[in-house]
Coordinates of C-alpha atoms in Angstrom, one line a residue:
M10 CA -26.4 -3.0 -2.6
D11 CA -28.0 0.5 -2.9
I12 CA -27.9 4.3 -0.7
A13 CA -31.3 3.4 0.1
T14 CA -30.8 0.3 1.5
L15 CA -27.8 0.6 3.8
S16 CA -28.7 3.6 4.6
N17 CA -32.3 3.2 5.8
A18 CA -31.6 -0.3 6.8
N19 CA -32.9 -1.3 10.6
L20 CA -30.2 -3.4 12.9
V21 CA -31.7 -2.7 15.4
D22 CA -33.5 -6.6 14.5
L23 CA -30.6 -8.6 13.6
T24 CA -28.7 -7.4 16.4
S25 CA -32.0 -9.0 18.8
A26 CA -31.5 -11.5 16.7
Q27 CA -27.8 -12.3 17.1
L28 CA -28.0 -11.8 21.2
A29 CA -31.7 -14.5 20.9
Y30 CA -29.5 -16.7 19.5
G31 CA -26.6 -16.0 21.3
R32 CA -28.8 -17.1 24.5
L33 CA -30.3 -20.0 22.8
V34 CA -26.8 -21.2 22.6
T35 CA -25.4 -21.1 25.8
A36 CA -28.2 -22.6 27.4
F37 CA -27.9 -25.1 24.6
G38 CA -24.2 -25.7 26.7
H39 CA -25.9 -25.9 29.4
H40 CA -27.3 -28.4 28.8
V41 CA -25.1 -30.2 27.1
D42 CA -23.3 -30.2 30.5
D43 CA -25.9 -31.2 32.2
W44 CA -26.2 -34.2 29.9
R45 CA -22.6 -34.7 31.0
S46 CA -23.0 -34.2 34.2
Q47 CA -26.3 -36.1 35.1
V48 CA -26.2 -38.8 32.6
T49 CA -22.8 -40.2 31.1
G50 CA -20.6 -39.2 34.2
R51 CA -22.5 -41.0 36.4
L52 CA -23.2 -43.6 34.6
Q53 CA -18.9 -43.9 34.3
K54 CA -19.0 -43.6 38.4
S55 CA -21.4 -46.6 37.9
Q56 CA -20.3 -50.4 38.7
W57 CA -22.1 -51.6 35.9
T58 CA -20.0 -54.3 33.6
G59 CA -21.1 -56.7 30.9
S60 CA -21.5 -56.9 27.0
T61 CA -24.4 -54.4 27.7
A62 CA -23.0 -51.9 29.6
V63 CA -19.8 -51.8 27.2
Q64 CA -22.7 -51.7 24.5
V65 CA -24.8 -48.2 26.6
R66 CA -21.2 -46.8 27.3
A67 CA -20.4 -47.0 23.2
D68 CA -24.1 -45.6 22.6
L69 CA -23.9 -42.6 24.9
A70 CA -20.6 -41.4 24.0
A71 CA -21.4 -40.9 20.1
F72 CA -24.5 -39.5 21.1
T73 CA -22.4 -36.9 23.6
S74 CA -20.2 -36.0 20.5
K75 CA -23.3 -35.4 18.2
L76 CA -24.3 -33.0 21.0
Q77 CA -20.9 -31.2 21.4
A78 CA -20.9 -30.7 17.5
A79 CA -24.7 -29.6 17.8
H80 CA -23.3 -26.5 19.8
D81 CA -20.0 -26.4 18.6
E82 CA -21.5 -25.6 15.2
L83 CA -24.1 -23.4 16.6
N84 CA -21.8 -21.2 18.2
L85 CA -20.3 -20.4 15.0
I86 CA -23.8 -19.5 14.1
S87 CA -23.7 -17.3 16.1
A88 CA -20.9 -15.9 15.5
T89 CA -21.8 -15.2 12.1
L90 CA -24.8 -13.1 12.9
S91 CA -22.3 -11.1 15.7
D92 CA -20.0 -11.0 12.7
A93 CA -23.3 -10.1 11.0
A94 CA -24.4 -7.4 12.5
E95 CA -20.8 -6.0 13.4
S96 CA -20.3 -6.0 9.6
F97 CA -23.4 -3.7 8.6
A98 CA -23.2 -1.7 11.0
L99 CA -19.6 -0.9 9.8
A100 CA -20.3 -0.4 6.3
Q101 CA -23.7 1.8 7.7
A102 CA -21.3 4.1 9.7
Q103 CA -18.9 4.5 6.1
L104 CA -21.9 5.2 3.7
L105 CA -24.0 7.7 6.8
Q106 CA -20.4 9.3 7.5
A107 CA -19.7 10.5 3.7
L108 CA -23.4 11.5 3.0
D109 CA -23.5 13.8 6.0
D110 CA -19.4 15.1 4.5
A111 CA -21.0 15.7 1.3
K112 CA -24.3 17.5 2.5
A113 CA -21.9 20.1 5.0
A114 CA -19.8 20.5 1.3
G115 CA -23.5 21.1 -0.4
I116 CA -22.4 18.6 -2.6
T117 CA -25.8 16.8 -3.3
V118 CA -25.9 12.8 -3.8
K119 CA -28.7 11.3 -6.0
P120 CA -30.2 7.6 -5.4
D121 CA -28.0 6.5 -7.4
G122 CA -24.7 7.7 -6.0
S123 CA -24.5 10.7 -8.8
M124 CA -23.4 14.2 -7.3
T125 CA -24.1 17.1 -8.1
W126 CA -22.9 20.9 -6.9
D127 CA -22.7 24.1 -7.7
K128 CA -19.2 24.5 -9.6
D129 CA -17.1 27.7 -8.8
P130 CA -17.5 30.2 -10.4
A131 CA -13.5 30.7 -11.7
A132 CA -13.9 27.2 -12.5
A133 CA -17.2 27.9 -14.7
A134 CA -15.2 30.6 -16.8
S135 CA -12.3 28.4 -18.1
D136 CA -11.5 25.6 -19.7
T137 CA -8.9 24.6 -18.1
A138 CA -9.2 25.7 -14.5
T139 CA -10.2 22.3 -11.8
D140 CA -13.4 23.2 -9.8
P141 CA -12.0 22.5 -6.2
K142 CA -15.2 20.3 -4.6
K143 CA -14.5 18.1 -8.2
A144 CA -11.6 16.5 -5.9
Q145 CA -14.4 16.4 -2.9
A146 CA -16.7 15.0 -4.4
S147 CA -14.6 12.1 -6.2
Y148 CA -13.5 11.3 -2.8
I149 CA -16.5 11.1 -1.2
G150 CA -17.8 8.7 -4.0
D151 CA -15.4 6.4 -3.6
R152 CA -16.6 6.1 -0.4
I153 CA -19.8 5.2 -0.7
S154 CA -18.9 3.2 -2.9
G155 CA -16.9 1.5 -0.5
A156 CA -19.2 1.3 1.9
L157 CA -21.5 -0.2 -0.2
T158 CA -18.9 -3.1 -1.6
E159 CA -18.4 -3.6 2.0
A160 CA -22.3 -5.0 2.5
D161 CA -23.0 -6.3 -0.9
Q162 CA -19.5 -8.2 0.1
A163 CA -21.0 -9.0 3.5
D164 CA -24.6 -10.1 3.0
K165 CA -23.1 -12.1 0.3
L166 CA -20.6 -14.1 2.6
I167 CA -22.9 -14.2 6.0
A168 CA -25.7 -16.1 3.4
A169 CA -23.0 -19.1 1.6
R170 CA -21.7 -19.7 5.3
L171 CA -24.9 -19.2 7.4
K172 CA -26.4 -21.3 4.1
H173 CA -23.1 -24.1 4.9
F174 CA -24.2 -24.2 8.6
T175 CA -28.0 -25.1 7.8
D176 CA -26.9 -27.7 5.1
N177 CA -25.2 -29.2 7.7
A178 CA -28.7 -29.5 9.6
T179 CA -30.5 -30.8 7.4
N180 CA -28.4 -33.6 5.9
G181 CA -27.2 -34.9 9.4
T182 CA -23.3 -33.8 9.3
G183 CA -23.9 -31.2 11.8
L184 CA -24.0 -33.6 14.3
D185 CA -20.3 -35.2 12.5
S186 CA -17.8 -34.0 15.4
V187 CA -15.3 -34.6 12.4
T188 CA -17.2 -31.1 10.5
A189 CA -17.6 -28.9 13.4
G190 CA -14.1 -29.4 13.7
Q191 CA -13.3 -28.7 10.1
D192 CA -15.7 -26.0 10.9
Q193 CA -14.1 -24.5 13.2
Q194 CA -10.2 -24.9 11.7
A195 CA -11.6 -23.2 8.8
D196 CA -13.0 -20.2 11.1
A197 CA -10.0 -20.1 12.5
A198 CA -8.0 -20.2 9.5
R199 CA -9.2 -16.7 7.9
E200 CA -7.9 -14.7 10.4
N201 CA -4.6 -16.1 10.0
L202 CA -2.4 -13.7 7.4
P203 CA -1.7 -15.1 4.3
P204 CA 1.9 -16.8 4.6
K205 CA 5.3 -15.1 3.5
G206 CA 5.8 -15.4 0.0
S207 CA 2.2 -15.4 -1.1
T208 CA 0.7 -13.4 -4.1
P209 CA -0.8 -10.3 -4.9
D210 CA -3.3 -12.8 -6.0
Q211 CA -3.5 -15.2 -3.7
V212 CA -3.6 -12.0 -0.9
K213 CA -7.2 -11.1 -2.9
A214 CA -8.6 -14.1 -2.6
W215 CA -8.0 -14.5 1.6
W216 CA -9.4 -10.6 1.8
A217 CA -12.3 -11.4 0.0
G218 CA -12.8 -14.0 1.5
L219 CA -13.0 -12.0 4.8
T220 CA -16.0 -10.4 5.8
P221 CA -15.6 -6.3 7.1
A222 CA -15.7 -7.4 10.5
E223 CA -12.8 -9.7 9.7
Q224 CA -10.9 -7.7 8.3
H225 CA -11.6 -4.8 10.8
D226 CA -10.4 -6.7 13.7
L227 CA -7.3 -7.8 11.1
I228 CA -6.8 -3.8 10.8
H229 CA -6.7 -2.9 14.4
N230 CA -4.8 -6.2 15.9
H231 CA -1.9 -6.6 13.1
P232 CA -1.9 -3.1 11.1
D233 CA 1.9 -3.4 10.9
Q234 CA 1.2 -6.9 9.2
V235 CA -1.9 -5.7 7.0
G236 CA -1.1 -2.7 5.8
G237 CA 2.3 -4.0 3.5
L238 CA 0.1 -7.0 2.0
D239 CA 0.2 -6.2 -2.1
G240 CA -2.9 -7.6 -2.2
V241 CA -4.9 -5.8 0.2
P242 CA -6.7 -3.0 -0.8
A243 CA -5.8 0.1 -0.7
V244 CA -8.4 1.2 2.0
A245 CA -7.8 -1.4 3.9
R246 CA -4.3 -0.7 3.4
D247 CA -4.3 2.7 4.2
E248 CA -6.3 2.6 7.3
A249 CA -3.8 0.1 8.7
N250 CA -0.7 2.3 7.8
R251 CA -2.8 5.4 8.9
L252 CA -2.4 3.3 12.5
T253 CA 1.1 2.7 12.6
L254 CA 1.9 6.0 11.6
T255 CA 0.4 6.6 14.8
Q256 CA 1.7 4.4 16.8
S257 CA 5.9 4.7 15.7
R258 CA 5.4 9.3 15.5
N259 CA 4.3 8.7 19.0
E260 CA 7.1 5.8 20.0
L261 CA 9.4 7.9 18.0
Q262 CA 8.8 10.9 19.7
A263 CA 9.2 8.8 23.0
Q264 CA 11.9 8.5 22.2
L265 CA 13.6 11.9 21.2
D266 CA 11.9 13.1 24.7
K267 CA 14.2 10.5 26.8
L268 CA 17.2 10.9 24.4
G269 CA 18.3 13.8 27.2
P270 CA 20.4 16.5 26.9
E271 CA 23.0 17.2 24.0
P272 CA 27.1 16.0 25.8
V273 CA 29.2 18.7 25.7
E274 CA 31.8 18.1 23.6
K275 CA 35.8 18.8 24.7
L276 CA 38.4 20.4 23.4
I277 CA 41.4 18.3 22.5
P278 CA 44.2 19.1 25.1
G279 CA 47.0 22.1 23.6
D280 CA 44.1 23.3 20.7
T281 CA 41.9 25.7 20.2
S282 CA 39.3 22.0 18.3
Y283 CA 36.9 20.4 19.5
V284 CA 37.2 16.4 18.6
E285 CA 33.4 14.1 18.6
S286 CA 33.9 11.8 21.3
A287 CA 31.9 8.8 21.3
E288 CA 29.8 9.6 23.6
H289 CA 28.2 12.8 21.7
K290 CA 28.7 10.5 18.1
A291 CA 25.7 7.8 19.0
W292 CA 23.7 10.9 20.7
R293 CA 23.7 13.4 17.4
E294 CA 23.3 10.2 15.2
K295 CA 20.2 8.8 17.4
Y296 CA 19.1 12.6 17.2
E297 CA 19.7 13.2 14.3
D298 CA 17.5 9.7 13.1
L299 CA 14.6 10.5 15.3
T300 CA 13.9 14.0 14.4
E301 CA 14.7 13.4 10.4
K302 CA 12.5 10.8 11.1
L303 CA 10.0 12.1 12.5
D304 CA 10.5 15.2 10.1
G305 CA 8.6 12.7 7.3
M306 CA 6.0 10.6 9.8
N307 CA 5.3 14.8 9.8
A308 CA 4.8 15.5 6.7
I309 CA 2.5 12.1 5.8
Q310 CA 0.3 13.2 8.2
T311 CA -0.1 16.9 6.8
R312 CA -0.8 15.7 3.0
L313 CA -3.4 12.8 4.7
D314 CA -5.2 15.6 6.8
S315 CA -5.3 18.0 3.5
D316 CA -7.8 14.8 1.5
G317 CA -10.3 16.8 -0.3
K318 CA -9.5 20.1 1.3
N319 CA -9.7 22.7 -1.3
G320 CA -9.3 21.0 -3.8
S321 CA -6.4 18.8 -2.7
P322 CA -6.8 15.1 -4.0
P323 CA -7.3 12.5 -1.1
A324 CA -4.1 10.7 -0.4
Y325 CA -3.8 7.2 0.9
L326 CA -0.7 5.6 2.7
L327 CA -0.4 2.3 1.3
G328 CA 2.9 1.1 3.1
F329 CA 4.6 2.3 6.4
D330 CA 8.0 1.4 9.1
T331 CA 10.6 3.6 10.5
N332 CA 13.2 0.6 9.6
G333 CA 16.6 1.7 8.0
H334 CA 15.9 5.7 6.8
G335 CA 12.3 3.9 7.0
H336 CA 10.4 3.4 4.0
A337 CA 6.7 5.0 3.2
I338 CA 4.7 4.6 -0.3
V339 CA 1.6 7.4 -0.8
A340 CA -0.8 7.5 -3.1
V341 CA -2.5 10.8 -4.0
N342 CA -6.1 10.2 -5.1
N343 CA -7.1 6.2 -5.5
P344 CA -5.0 4.3 -7.2
D345 CA -7.9 1.1 -6.7
T346 CA -10.3 3.5 -8.7
A347 CA -8.5 5.9 -10.6
N348 CA -8.3 5.7 -14.2
N349 CA -4.6 6.3 -15.1
V350 CA -2.0 5.1 -12.3
V351 CA 1.3 6.3 -12.0
T352 CA 4.0 5.1 -9.1
Y353 CA 7.5 7.1 -8.9
V354 CA 10.4 6.0 -7.3
P355 CA 12.8 8.4 -6.3
G356 CA 16.8 8.0 -6.4
T357 CA 19.3 8.4 -4.1
G358 CA 18.8 10.3 -0.5
A359 CA 14.9 8.9 -1.1
R360 CA 14.0 7.9 2.8
L361 CA 11.1 9.0 4.8
G362 CA 13.0 11.7 6.5
S363 CA 13.4 13.1 2.7
I364 CA 9.4 12.0 1.7
N365 CA 7.8 15.6 1.6
N366 CA 9.1 16.6 -1.5
D367 CA 8.1 13.3 -3.1
I368 CA 4.5 13.8 -3.2
T369 CA 4.6 17.0 -3.8
R370 CA 5.9 15.9 -7.5
S371 CA 3.0 13.4 -7.2
D372 CA 0.7 15.7 -6.9
R373 CA 2.3 17.6 -9.6
M374 CA 1.6 14.5 -11.8
V375 CA -1.9 14.2 -10.7
S376 CA -2.6 17.7 -11.9
S377 CA -0.8 17.7 -14.8
A378 CA -2.3 14.1 -16.3
E379 CA -6.0 15.8 -15.2
S380 CA -5.4 18.9 -16.7
A381 CA -3.4 16.5 -20.1
D382 CA -7.3 14.8 -20.0
Q383 CA -10.3 16.0 -17.7
S384 CA -12.5 13.1 -17.9
K385 CA -10.1 10.7 -16.7
T386 CA -9.4 10.0 -13.4
T387 CA -5.5 10.1 -11.8
A388 CA -3.4 8.3 -9.0
S389 CA 0.0 8.7 -8.6
V390 CA 1.8 7.0 -6.1
T391 CA 5.5 7.4 -4.3
W392 CA 7.0 4.5 -3.8
V393 CA 10.2 4.8 -1.1
G394 CA 9.6 1.2 -0.5
Y395 CA 13.2 0.0 -0.8
D396 CA 16.8 1.0 1.0
A397 CA 18.1 3.9 -1.8
P398 CA 21.2 4.5 -1.9
Q399 CA 22.0 7.2 0.9
S400 CA 25.4 9.0 -1.2
I401 CA 26.9 9.8 -4.6
I402 CA 29.8 8.0 -3.5
P403 CA 30.6 5.0 -3.2
E404 CA 26.7 3.6 -2.6
A405 CA 25.4 5.2 -5.6
A406 CA 27.8 3.3 -8.1
D407 CA 27.2 0.0 -6.6
D408 CA 23.6 -1.5 -8.3
K409 CA 23.2 -4.1 -4.7
Y410 CA 20.2 -1.1 -3.9
A411 CA 18.0 -1.6 -7.6
L412 CA 18.8 -5.5 -7.1
G413 CA 17.3 -5.1 -3.8
A414 CA 14.4 -4.0 -4.8
E415 CA 13.5 -5.7 -7.8
D416 CA 11.1 -8.4 -5.8
K417 CA 9.5 -5.6 -3.9
L418 CA 8.4 -3.7 -7.0
R419 CA 7.4 -6.2 -9.0
N420 CA 5.3 -7.4 -5.8
F421 CA 3.3 -4.1 -5.5
E422 CA 2.6 -3.5 -9.0
L423 CA 0.8 -6.6 -9.9
G424 CA -1.2 -5.6 -6.6
L425 CA -1.4 -2.8 -7.8
R426 CA -3.2 -4.5 -10.7
T427 CA -4.6 -7.3 -8.4
T428 CA -6.7 -4.3 -6.7
H429 CA -7.8 -2.3 -8.9
E430 CA -12.1 -2.4 -9.8
G431 CA -13.1 -2.2 -12.9
T432 CA -11.5 -1.9 -16.8
P433 CA -8.2 -2.6 -15.9
A434 CA -5.8 1.6 -15.3
Y435 CA -3.3 3.0 -17.5
Q436 CA 0.2 1.6 -15.7
T437 CA 2.6 4.5 -15.7
I438 CA 6.4 4.1 -14.0
I439 CA 8.7 6.7 -13.7
G440 CA 12.2 6.5 -12.0
H441 CA 14.4 9.2 -11.2
S442 CA 17.9 9.6 -10.9
Y443 CA 18.6 5.9 -9.6
G444 CA 15.4 5.7 -9.1
S445 CA 15.1 4.8 -12.8
T446 CA 17.7 2.3 -12.7
T447 CA 16.1 0.3 -9.6
V448 CA 12.8 0.8 -12.4
G449 CA 15.1 -0.2 -15.1
Y450 CA 16.4 -3.6 -13.7
A451 CA 12.9 -4.2 -12.3
M452 CA 11.3 -4.5 -15.8
R453 CA 14.5 -6.2 -17.1
D454 CA 14.8 -8.9 -14.9
K455 CA 11.7 -9.9 -13.2
G456 CA 9.2 -7.9 -15.8
L457 CA 6.5 -5.1 -14.8
P458 CA 3.0 -5.4 -15.3
V459 CA 3.6 -1.9 -17.1
D460 CA 2.1 -0.1 -20.3
A461 CA 4.3 2.6 -20.0
A462 CA 8.4 3.9 -18.5
M463 CA 9.5 6.9 -18.1
F464 CA 13.0 7.7 -17.0
V465 CA 14.3 11.4 -15.6
G466 CA 18.2 11.9 -15.3
S467 CA 18.8 8.4 -15.7
P468 CA 22.4 7.1 -14.8
G469 CA 21.2 3.9 -17.1
T470 CA 18.6 1.5 -16.7
G471 CA 20.6 -1.3 -16.9
V472 CA 19.8 -2.3 -20.2
D473 CA 20.8 -0.9 -23.9
T474 CA 17.9 -0.1 -25.2
A475 CA 13.7 0.2 -25.3
S476 CA 13.7 -3.5 -26.5
G477 CA 15.1 -4.8 -22.9
L478 CA 12.3 -3.5 -20.8
G479 CA 9.9 -6.4 -21.2
I480 CA 7.6 -3.6 -22.5
D481 CA 7.1 -2.4 -26.3
P482 CA 9.6 0.6 -26.9
N483 CA 6.9 2.5 -28.3
K484 CA 6.1 2.9 -24.6
V485 CA 9.2 4.0 -23.5
W486 CA 10.1 8.2 -22.4
A487 CA 13.4 9.4 -21.3
G488 CA 14.8 13.1 -20.6
R489 CA 17.2 14.9 -19.3
G490 CA 18.1 18.3 -18.9
D491 CA 21.1 20.1 -20.2
A492 CA 22.2 20.9 -16.6
D493 CA 21.6 17.7 -15.6
A494 CA 24.9 16.9 -13.6
I495 CA 23.7 13.3 -14.0
D496 CA 25.9 12.8 -17.0
Y497 CA 29.0 13.2 -15.1
A498 CA 28.4 9.5 -14.0
R499 CA 30.2 7.7 -16.4
S500 CA 30.4 4.4 -17.3
E501 CA 33.9 2.8 -15.8
N502 CA 34.0 0.9 -18.9
P503 CA 37.4 2.2 -21.2
L504 CA 35.6 0.2 -24.0
Q505 CA 32.6 2.1 -24.2
W506 CA 33.7 5.2 -24.1
A507 CA 35.6 4.8 -27.1
Q508 CA 32.6 2.9 -28.6
D509 CA 30.1 6.4 -27.8
G510 CA 33.5 8.2 -29.1
A511 CA 34.3 12.1 -28.6
S512 CA 32.4 14.0 -30.6
D513 CA 31.8 16.7 -28.4
V514 CA 35.7 16.8 -27.7
G515 CA 37.6 19.0 -25.3
S516 CA 34.0 18.1 -22.5
T517 CA 36.3 15.9 -20.8
L518 CA 34.3 14.7 -18.2
T519 CA 35.6 13.6 -14.8
N520 CA 33.4 10.2 -13.5
G521 CA 31.9 10.8 -9.7
F522 CA 31.5 7.3 -9.9
G523 CA 35.4 5.9 -10.0
G524 CA 37.5 8.5 -11.4
Y525 CA 37.6 7.6 -14.7
V526 CA 37.4 10.0 -17.8
G527 CA 35.0 9.7 -20.2
Y528 CA 33.8 12.1 -22.5
H529 CA 29.9 12.9 -23.5
S530 CA 29.1 12.5 -27.2
A531 CA 26.2 13.6 -28.9
E532 CA 26.1 10.4 -30.8
D533 CA 26.0 7.5 -28.4
N534 CA 26.8 8.1 -24.0
H535 CA 27.1 5.6 -21.8
L536 CA 26.8 5.6 -17.8
A537 CA 26.9 4.4 -15.0
F538 CA 24.6 2.0 -15.6
G539 CA 23.9 1.3 -19.2
R540 CA 23.4 3.6 -22.1
D541 CA 21.8 7.0 -21.6
P542 CA 18.1 6.6 -22.1
A543 CA 17.7 9.7 -23.7
N544 CA 19.6 9.4 -26.0
Q545 CA 18.5 8.0 -29.1
H546 CA 20.5 5.2 -29.4
F547 CA 18.7 3.3 -26.9
G548 CA 15.2 3.8 -28.7
G549 CA 12.6 5.5 -26.5
H550 CA 11.1 9.1 -26.9
E551 CA 12.5 11.9 -26.0
I552 CA 10.2 13.9 -23.0
P553 CA 11.1 17.5 -24.0
T554 CA 12.8 20.0 -21.0
D555 CA 13.7 23.6 -20.9
P556 CA 16.4 25.7 -21.0
G557 CA 18.5 25.1 -17.8
V558 CA 16.9 22.2 -16.1
G559 CA 19.0 20.2 -13.7
H560 CA 18.6 17.3 -12.0
S561 CA 15.9 17.9 -9.7
D562 CA 13.9 20.1 -11.4
Y563 CA 12.1 18.0 -14.0
W564 CA 8.4 18.4 -12.3
E565 CA 8.9 22.5 -12.3
K566 CA 6.2 23.9 -14.7
G567 CA 7.5 23.5 -17.8
Q568 CA 7.8 20.9 -21.3
S569 CA 8.6 17.9 -18.9
L570 CA 5.8 18.2 -16.6
D571 CA 3.3 18.8 -19.2
A572 CA 5.1 15.8 -20.7
M573 CA 4.3 14.0 -18.0
G574 CA 0.7 14.2 -17.6
R575 CA 0.6 13.5 -21.4
I576 CA 2.1 10.0 -21.1
I577 CA 0.8 9.2 -17.8
S578 CA -2.9 9.5 -19.4
G579 CA -2.0 7.7 -22.2
K580 CA -2.7 11.4 -24.6
W581 CA 1.0 10.3 -25.7

């Protein structure tokens, strides 16, 4: 399918044919009804008996079954033609809208899909400046490609289904009630969601077997389920999750509006201080939960609305719900088409309400990676798809959050591999703080289909050497700033203090996770969840950091962000 064929397609004739076929099916249905009432119905009411009567009734019953099977098959053909008309109309509308947006932006789309535009003067005068229209053109290009792919998929699926019905009619199986019943079941099953536990490959196969119209119906009828299926392409997940986001924002805003005024706190008798009543506590907790989640949703919506504007790469909402503290998965650029894909897993405190800062980090990693290699596109995914610990003490001292995320993270990474188009992407994963523990545990216990891994501000990854992560240790990097307080997350095992040694005598540190005392050693260093991955004995590479880099500073301009870009783009 090419741009000219789809954009110039006259779908009126297809729609007219579908409507005419629908009338034919309706008329045939009336004939079947007439046959039953005028022939078989009257015969059943007659008093005719004997062996001949028995034989005639059997013959007529068999003929009636064939008529009904034929009607069922005709109904399916009519539905297929209707599906074709809707699918091609959807694809054509998407293409024409993308072409209109390109024209409005001053971007010329050639018949083969390539694009040209007048380069920004500032970008033209610099070898490193990013042309703001490049991101917009890339976004429009993805939309054009998506529309053509949808049309091509519809063409192949509709042709295959019509051939099936034609073969049934030619060989006579279309008059068999069993065959017609199987065809009806197959038609109904296509829009049943895959069973829980289906692999991303199984989900992809199911999704690929649907026409664009069927996919559209599922997205709009079950957005909360489709949006979370690993194996469904990013564009479809994004469309579904945007619907869920809008619905959830409206629901939570309505709950906030109905919450009522803040209850008045009362003075303790004989005192000047207030004590929080159960009523006020319940109101406050509900208010804080709703306002924080709405803040997170508004931040996501703002980022989604900035698609392609002022050089901002498009964003895709790959996962969303408000369960617990809320979850969201936001990609900067399309991971299904990007040359390089990095998944960023934040740590303690990660939740829906705090996602704005995490998305900013993804934006910065994309910019850094594309500066390192301007010939490649990079997608960065902020993955808040797990229940992260919300407090340093006691929650971040417990590895249950990392263990609970293992299968979710593995399936997501497998899904990225499964839905990627063309040459496989160079896939990297980065964990920050407790997020590095989450990543490390998943790599250790489940195996992640990644090419490289990074850990920053890590309290340990669950392994003592890079070789325990299941990938080439030469593709493992870690960094820790000299002002990062993560060093206080000491191991609670005194035997490891002896193993580490006390070469840095005098810098005795209190373990923030349990009150034990340990020592920081330049020779070796064990933290709460294993050896410090930034230590030389871990076996990976060191991510350089600027002086004074604290626990949350790795994405500020400087050596660490530049290094991330080179690693993500495969340049290091």
